[in-house]
Amino acid sequence: MMRMSAYIGALLGVALVLSPVAANAQSDPGPPEVAGLVVYASDYDVPETAKRVQDALNDAGMVTLTLDHQANAESVGATLRPTTVVIGGAPPVGTPLLLQAQEVGIDLPQKFLSWEDEAGQVWLAHNSGEYLAVQSGIDPESPAVTGLDQAVGGLATQASGASEPATLGAAVTAYPQYRLEQTSKTSVPESIRRYQDAFADAGLKELPVVDHQAGAESIGQTLRPTQVTFAGNPKAGTPFMAAQQTMGIDLPTRFYARESSDGTVTVGHVNIAVLAQRHSVTGIEEPLSMVTTATAAFTTAAAGEMTMPEGGVATGAGGTADSSNTGVIGLGLLAVLSASVLVVVFWRMRARTSA
């Protein structure tokens, strides 16, 4: 039996070949208008802007993860302008939101993206509190949302040197199927371990796990088990950022597990098709389908389910793909590879269960 990595690696490995990575397609040098994306003009280059974010986070909370997307792109032979994401936060800021809706945990800690556009301008961006609230069913007028915006806005102002945002982003709406979820057959920690095993089987680098429950306990609050982890592959992610650099704020992909009040554990990931729609990414139909399939397979592995996840091989919301990009392989082969990934996942889970 071939390893799961052979199949998911095949899916994600060809994503770079199938899409236009040489041209960073954002033609307007002004601040991008992305739903819920607050953008500041930075006085510094990308490395210095990212460092200033890290310094500010270390003063107020903690840095969870920093990814240099440009360096990662270069590692797989692709070209990307300077683009770096810093992920981090502080329990006093995020926990009040988590106490209202555990679902928001998939978007916490906050993410700060700095990038250089084609005109040489450096920007720094973060998600608005409204964006996080609306996707999780939290009242955008909640004091917890206001508190998040104040904390994050102050940090971005300090890091960028700008006195105010260049844009507050396009209007925020609730995306249908923003999170693709399944019920897990095991606990939150075990579900996260299953995610990590699946990532390792696919040859992906291990990235941090954020324990929101532990964060809440550190400030004297009680939160049901809630954890988030990350997975990324430069070959899969670079085509999205080459199309629109702002996509870098939503990469690496986020996966989470949470326990509800009745003891049910839910696992899930953010829908890559929705993220592509958010950032107006077009022309990469095949890579989008491949990443959609791979992320669904990871969540199926975490859940311990032995059935095809609903919508697991769908390309997602309309308007995100350009059928003129025919790619190197046809959709028939894509369907075969997609099915193969899920079959191998199921057999590996069955083998682990019987071991």
Short mmCIF file of C-alpha atoms in Angstrom, two decimals:
data_model
loop_
_atom_site.label_atom_id
_atom_site.label_comp_id
_atom_site.label_asym_id
_atom_site.label_seq_id
_atom_site.Cartn_x
_atom_site.Cartn_y
_atom_site.Cartn_z
CA MET A 1 0.00 0.00 0.00
CA MET A 2 1.46 3.32 -1.02
CA ARG A 3 1.70 6.01 1.65
CA MET A 4 -0.85 8.81 1.79
CA SER A 5 2.01 11.24 1.08
CA ALA A 6 2.47 9.76 -2.39
CA TYR A 7 -1.04 10.80 -3.35
CA ILE A 8 -1.40 14.13 -1.57
CA GLY A 9 2.13 14.94 -2.65
CA ALA A 10 1.07 14.30 -6.24
CA LEU A 11 -1.93 16.57 -5.85
CA LEU A 12 -0.10 19.45 -4.21
CA GLY A 13 3.13 19.03 -6.11
CA VAL A 14 1.57 19.69 -9.50
CA ALA A 15 -0.32 22.77 -8.28
CA LEU A 16 2.71 24.95 -8.95
CA VAL A 17 3.03 23.62 -12.49
CA LEU A 18 -0.60 24.25 -13.32
CA SER A 19 -0.82 27.95 -12.49
CA PRO A 20 0.71 31.31 -13.43
CA VAL A 21 3.28 31.91 -10.69
CA ALA A 22 5.57 34.28 -12.55
CA ALA A 23 3.10 37.16 -12.75
CA ASN A 24 1.88 38.67 -9.48
CA ALA A 25 -1.49 39.63 -10.91
CA GLN A 26 -2.49 42.49 -8.63
CA SER A 27 -2.34 45.38 -11.13
CA ASP A 28 -3.59 48.25 -8.96
CA PRO A 29 -0.66 49.59 -6.87
CA GLY A 30 -3.06 51.19 -4.38
CA PRO A 31 -4.31 49.47 -1.21
CA PRO A 32 -6.34 46.35 -2.09
CA GLU A 33 -10.02 46.25 -1.23
CA VAL A 34 -10.47 42.79 0.27
CA ALA A 35 -13.45 41.95 2.47
CA GLY A 36 -12.56 42.59 6.11
CA LEU A 37 -8.89 43.32 5.39
CA VAL A 38 -7.60 46.43 7.16
CA VAL A 39 -4.53 47.73 5.32
CA TYR A 40 -1.85 50.24 6.38
CA ALA A 41 0.90 51.78 4.24
CA SER A 42 4.19 50.88 5.92
CA ASP A 43 7.18 53.19 6.25
CA TYR A 44 9.51 50.19 6.23
CA ASP A 45 10.46 47.33 3.96
CA VAL A 46 8.84 43.93 4.42
CA PRO A 47 11.49 42.35 6.69
CA GLU A 48 11.53 45.40 8.97
CA THR A 49 7.74 45.65 9.01
CA ALA A 50 7.45 41.96 9.96
CA LYS A 51 10.11 42.39 12.65
CA ARG A 52 8.24 45.36 14.10
CA VAL A 53 5.08 43.24 14.23
CA GLN A 54 7.02 40.49 16.01
CA ASP A 55 8.47 42.95 18.51
CA ALA A 56 5.05 44.43 19.25
CA LEU A 57 3.50 40.98 19.65
CA ASN A 58 6.28 39.87 21.99
CA ASP A 59 5.63 42.95 24.12
CA ALA A 60 1.86 42.36 24.29
CA GLY A 61 1.46 38.63 23.80
CA MET A 62 3.37 36.09 21.78
CA VAL A 63 4.42 35.19 18.24
CA THR A 64 3.03 31.81 17.23
CA LEU A 65 4.41 31.53 13.71
CA THR A 66 6.24 33.62 11.10
CA LEU A 67 6.36 32.52 7.47
CA ASP A 68 8.42 34.16 4.73
CA HIS A 69 6.24 33.32 1.74
CA GLN A 70 8.80 34.72 -0.71
CA ALA A 71 11.54 32.45 0.61
CA ASN A 72 9.18 29.48 0.57
CA ALA A 73 8.27 30.24 -3.04
CA GLU A 74 11.94 30.42 -3.99
CA SER A 75 12.50 27.04 -2.34
CA VAL A 76 10.27 25.46 -4.98
CA GLY A 77 11.62 27.49 -7.89
CA ALA A 78 8.87 30.12 -8.02
CA THR A 79 8.97 33.92 -7.95
CA LEU A 80 7.04 36.04 -5.46
CA ARG A 81 7.58 39.59 -4.30
CA PRO A 82 8.46 40.03 -0.58
CA THR A 83 5.51 38.64 1.39
CA THR A 84 5.61 37.64 5.08
CA VAL A 85 2.87 36.65 7.52
CA VAL A 86 3.23 36.85 11.30
CA ILE A 87 0.67 35.03 13.46
CA GLY A 88 0.28 35.81 17.14
CA GLY A 89 -1.79 37.37 19.86
CA ALA A 90 -2.64 37.47 23.55
CA PRO A 91 -5.31 35.51 25.51
CA PRO A 92 -6.86 38.66 27.05
CA VAL A 93 -7.72 39.82 23.52
CA GLY A 94 -8.84 36.57 21.91
CA THR A 95 -10.48 34.72 24.80
CA PRO A 96 -13.53 37.03 25.09
CA LEU A 97 -14.38 36.17 21.49
CA LEU A 98 -13.82 32.46 22.06
CA LEU A 99 -16.18 32.51 25.03
CA GLN A 100 -18.91 33.79 22.71
CA ALA A 101 -18.23 31.29 19.89
CA GLN A 102 -15.58 28.60 19.86
CA GLU A 103 -15.75 28.63 16.05
CA VAL A 104 -13.76 31.87 15.99
CA GLY A 105 -10.80 29.85 17.25
CA ILE A 106 -10.00 28.82 13.68
CA ASP A 107 -9.17 32.50 12.97
CA LEU A 108 -7.15 33.12 16.12
CA PRO A 109 -4.44 34.11 16.88
CA GLN A 110 -4.55 37.14 14.60
CA LYS A 111 -2.55 37.27 11.37
CA PHE A 112 -0.47 40.21 10.11
CA LEU A 113 0.59 40.21 6.46
CA SER A 114 3.28 42.52 5.11
CA TRP A 115 4.05 42.62 1.39
CA GLU A 116 5.61 44.74 -1.33
CA ASP A 117 3.42 45.51 -4.32
CA GLU A 118 4.50 45.93 -7.94
CA ALA A 119 5.07 49.67 -7.42
CA GLY A 120 7.43 49.03 -4.49
CA GLN A 121 4.95 50.14 -1.80
CA VAL A 122 4.93 48.03 1.36
CA TRP A 123 1.63 47.31 3.06
CA LEU A 124 0.68 45.78 6.40
CA ALA A 125 -2.73 44.16 6.83
CA HIS A 126 -4.82 42.32 9.41
CA ASN A 127 -8.35 40.94 9.54
CA SER A 128 -10.97 43.19 11.10
CA GLY A 129 -12.84 42.14 14.20
CA GLU A 130 -16.03 42.39 12.18
CA TYR A 131 -14.71 39.84 9.68
CA LEU A 132 -13.91 37.32 12.40
CA ALA A 133 -17.21 37.97 14.17
CA VAL A 134 -19.43 37.63 11.11
CA GLN A 135 -17.83 34.32 10.03
CA SER A 136 -18.40 32.91 13.53
CA GLY A 137 -21.88 34.25 14.34
CA ILE A 138 -20.69 36.81 16.92
CA ASP A 139 -22.37 40.21 17.18
CA PRO A 140 -19.98 42.66 15.45
CA GLU A 141 -21.00 45.30 18.00
CA SER A 142 -19.79 43.13 20.88
CA PRO A 143 -17.27 44.77 23.27
CA ALA A 144 -15.01 41.78 22.60
CA VAL A 145 -14.87 42.71 18.91
CA THR A 146 -14.18 46.34 19.76
CA GLY A 147 -11.39 45.27 22.10
CA LEU A 148 -9.80 43.12 19.42
CA ASP A 149 -9.91 45.94 16.88
CA GLN A 150 -8.35 48.40 19.30
CA ALA A 151 -5.52 46.05 20.25
CA VAL A 152 -4.75 44.91 16.73
CA GLY A 153 -5.11 48.39 15.25
CA GLY A 154 -2.72 49.83 17.79
CA LEU A 155 -0.16 47.15 17.01
CA ALA A 156 -0.47 47.69 13.24
CA THR A 157 -0.09 51.45 13.64
CA GLN A 158 3.03 50.96 15.73
CA ALA A 159 4.55 48.43 13.33
CA SER A 160 3.79 50.31 10.10
CA GLY A 161 4.41 53.89 11.22
CA ALA A 162 1.05 54.92 9.70
CA SER A 163 -1.34 57.02 11.76
CA GLU A 164 -4.43 55.39 10.26
CA PRO A 165 -5.40 52.64 7.80
CA ALA A 166 -5.23 53.25 4.07
CA THR A 167 -8.42 51.20 3.78
CA LEU A 168 -10.78 49.32 6.08
CA GLY A 169 -11.43 46.80 3.34
CA ALA A 170 -14.47 45.86 1.31
CA ALA A 171 -17.83 45.10 2.93
CA VAL A 172 -17.97 42.00 5.12
CA THR A 173 -20.52 39.25 4.54
CA ALA A 174 -20.91 35.80 6.04
CA TYR A 175 -19.49 33.25 3.61
CA PRO A 176 -21.54 30.05 3.25
CA GLN A 177 -19.45 27.03 4.17
CA TYR A 178 -16.62 29.19 5.50
CA ARG A 179 -15.62 26.24 7.68
CA LEU A 180 -15.87 22.67 6.40
CA GLU A 181 -16.49 20.51 9.45
CA GLN A 182 -17.05 16.91 10.52
CA THR A 183 -17.85 15.24 13.82
CA SER A 184 -14.80 13.55 15.30
CA LYS A 185 -14.80 10.12 16.88
CA THR A 186 -12.19 11.10 19.46
CA SER A 187 -11.03 13.92 21.77
CA VAL A 188 -9.73 17.34 20.77
CA PRO A 189 -6.05 16.52 21.52
CA GLU A 190 -6.32 13.19 19.68
CA SER A 191 -8.03 14.84 16.71
CA ILE A 192 -5.20 17.36 16.47
CA ARG A 193 -2.68 14.52 16.70
CA ARG A 194 -4.47 12.80 13.82
CA TYR A 195 -4.18 16.02 11.81
CA GLN A 196 -0.46 16.14 12.49
CA ASP A 197 -0.04 12.48 11.55
CA ALA A 198 -1.82 13.16 8.25
CA PHE A 199 0.39 16.21 7.60
CA ALA A 200 3.49 14.14 8.30
CA ASP A 201 2.28 11.37 5.99
CA ALA A 202 1.93 13.98 3.26
CA GLY A 203 5.49 15.18 3.83
CA LEU A 204 4.46 18.56 5.26
CA LYS A 205 6.54 20.42 7.81
CA GLU A 206 5.25 20.35 11.39
CA LEU A 207 3.82 23.72 12.45
CA PRO A 208 2.66 24.90 15.90
CA VAL A 209 -0.53 23.96 17.72
CA VAL A 210 -2.39 26.71 19.57
CA ASP A 211 -4.29 25.57 22.66
CA HIS A 212 -7.00 28.19 23.19
CA GLN A 213 -8.26 26.46 26.33
CA ALA A 214 -4.84 26.75 27.96
CA GLY A 215 -4.68 30.40 26.91
CA ALA A 216 -8.00 31.07 28.56
CA GLU A 217 -6.88 29.30 31.75
CA SER A 218 -3.77 31.51 31.86
CA ILE A 219 -6.02 34.53 32.45
CA GLY A 220 -8.42 32.77 34.81
CA GLN A 221 -11.14 31.96 32.26
CA THR A 222 -12.81 28.63 31.52
CA LEU A 223 -13.09 27.50 27.91
CA ARG A 224 -14.01 24.08 26.55
CA PRO A 225 -11.19 22.27 24.70
CA THR A 226 -10.35 24.20 21.53
CA GLN A 227 -7.14 23.87 19.51
CA VAL A 228 -5.94 25.07 16.12
CA THR A 229 -3.05 23.90 13.97
CA PHE A 230 -1.62 24.79 10.57
CA ALA A 231 -0.42 23.06 7.42
CA GLY A 232 1.25 24.56 4.38
CA ASN A 233 3.00 23.54 1.20
CA PRO A 234 4.81 26.20 -0.90
CA LYS A 235 4.03 24.31 -4.10
CA ALA A 236 0.33 24.48 -3.31
CA GLY A 237 0.16 27.95 -1.75
CA THR A 238 2.42 29.97 -4.04
CA PRO A 239 0.05 29.94 -7.04
CA PHE A 240 -2.65 31.59 -4.93
CA MET A 241 -0.31 34.35 -3.73
CA ALA A 242 1.10 34.80 -7.23
CA ALA A 243 -2.44 35.57 -8.33
CA GLN A 244 -3.14 37.89 -5.37
CA GLN A 245 -0.50 38.60 -2.70
CA THR A 246 -3.15 39.34 -0.08
CA MET A 247 -3.95 35.61 -0.09
CA GLY A 248 -0.84 35.29 2.07
CA ILE A 249 -2.83 36.33 5.14
CA ASP A 250 -4.91 33.15 4.81
CA LEU A 251 -1.95 30.82 4.36
CA PRO A 252 -0.91 28.40 5.80
CA THR A 253 -4.27 26.62 5.98
CA ARG A 254 -5.89 26.48 9.41
CA PHE A 255 -7.40 23.34 10.94
CA TYR A 256 -9.11 23.10 14.31
CA ALA A 257 -10.85 20.86 16.81
CA ARG A 258 -13.38 21.99 19.44
CA GLU A 259 -15.55 20.29 22.03
CA SER A 260 -19.12 21.54 22.43
CA SER A 261 -21.17 21.68 25.64
CA ASP A 262 -22.66 18.23 24.98
CA GLY A 263 -19.21 16.68 24.57
CA THR A 264 -19.32 16.44 20.78
CA VAL A 265 -15.95 17.10 19.14
CA THR A 266 -15.94 18.88 15.80
CA VAL A 267 -12.97 19.12 13.45
CA GLY A 268 -12.69 21.36 10.43
CA HIS A 269 -10.72 23.67 8.18
CA VAL A 270 -11.29 26.96 6.41
CA ASN A 271 -12.68 26.42 2.92
CA ILE A 272 -9.91 27.29 0.43
CA ALA A 273 -12.52 28.05 -2.26
CA VAL A 274 -14.08 30.69 -0.01
CA LEU A 275 -10.67 32.22 0.65
CA ALA A 276 -9.96 32.34 -3.07
CA GLN A 277 -13.29 34.12 -3.56
CA ARG A 278 -12.44 36.56 -0.78
CA HIS A 279 -9.17 37.55 -2.46
CA SER A 280 -10.54 37.46 -6.04
CA VAL A 281 -8.14 34.69 -7.04
CA THR A 282 -8.95 33.45 -10.54
CA GLY A 283 -7.44 31.26 -13.23
CA ILE A 284 -6.23 28.38 -11.05
CA GLU A 285 -9.07 25.88 -11.29
CA GLU A 286 -6.98 22.71 -11.03
CA PRO A 287 -4.78 23.78 -8.08
CA LEU A 288 -7.90 24.96 -6.27
CA SER A 289 -9.55 21.58 -6.75
CA MET A 290 -6.42 19.79 -5.60
CA VAL A 291 -6.03 21.79 -2.42
CA THR A 292 -9.76 21.42 -1.71
CA THR A 293 -9.38 17.64 -1.93
CA ALA A 294 -6.22 17.49 0.18
CA THR A 295 -7.63 19.64 3.01
CA ALA A 296 -10.83 17.58 3.06
CA ALA A 297 -8.73 14.42 3.33
CA PHE A 298 -6.82 15.85 6.31
CA THR A 299 -10.05 16.66 8.15
CA THR A 300 -11.46 13.23 7.35
CA ALA A 301 -8.31 11.69 8.84
CA ALA A 302 -8.66 13.85 11.97
CA ALA A 303 -12.31 12.87 12.39
CA GLY A 304 -11.67 9.15 12.02
CA GLU A 305 -14.58 8.97 9.56
CA MET A 306 -14.74 6.21 6.99
CA THR A 307 -17.12 7.95 4.56
CA MET A 308 -16.58 10.53 1.86
CA PRO A 309 -16.88 14.06 3.37
CA GLU A 310 -19.75 15.99 1.83
CA GLY A 311 -18.41 18.43 -0.74
CA GLY A 312 -14.92 17.00 -0.26
CA VAL A 313 -13.92 17.24 -3.91
CA ALA A 314 -15.91 20.33 -4.87
CA THR A 315 -14.17 23.36 -6.29
CA GLY A 316 -16.21 25.68 -4.04
CA ALA A 317 -17.93 29.00 -4.57
CA GLY A 318 -18.57 30.31 -8.05
CA GLY A 319 -16.54 33.07 -9.60
CA THR A 320 -13.20 31.87 -8.22
CA ALA A 321 -11.92 29.84 -11.16
CA ASP A 322 -11.15 30.57 -14.80
CA SER A 323 -11.83 27.57 -17.02
CA SER A 324 -9.45 28.95 -19.66
CA ASN A 325 -6.53 27.61 -17.59
CA THR A 326 -6.47 24.07 -18.98
CA GLY A 327 -3.38 22.95 -17.04
CA VAL A 328 -1.11 20.01 -17.66
CA ILE A 329 -3.45 17.24 -16.55
CA GLY A 330 -7.16 16.89 -17.26
CA LEU A 331 -10.00 16.87 -14.79
CA GLY A 332 -10.46 13.15 -15.38
CA LEU A 333 -7.02 12.40 -13.92
CA LEU A 334 -7.73 14.93 -11.17
CA ALA A 335 -10.83 12.95 -10.19
CA VAL A 336 -8.81 9.72 -10.06
CA LEU A 337 -6.12 11.32 -7.88
CA SER A 338 -8.77 12.86 -5.63
CA ALA A 339 -10.47 9.53 -5.07
CA SER A 340 -7.09 7.86 -4.49
CA VAL A 341 -6.22 10.32 -1.72
CA LEU A 342 -9.41 9.59 0.16
CA VAL A 343 -9.14 5.83 -0.30
CA VAL A 344 -5.61 5.81 1.11
CA VAL A 345 -6.66 8.01 4.04
CA PHE A 346 -9.47 5.62 4.92
CA TRP A 347 -7.22 2.54 4.75
CA ARG A 348 -4.54 4.18 6.90
CA MET A 349 -7.13 5.13 9.54
CA ARG A 350 -8.55 1.61 9.51
CA ALA A 351 -5.05 0.16 9.95
CA ARG A 352 -4.31 2.47 12.89
CA THR A 353 -7.63 1.61 14.53
CA SER A 354 -7.00 -2.12 14.33
CA ALA A 355 -3.36 -1.87 15.42
#
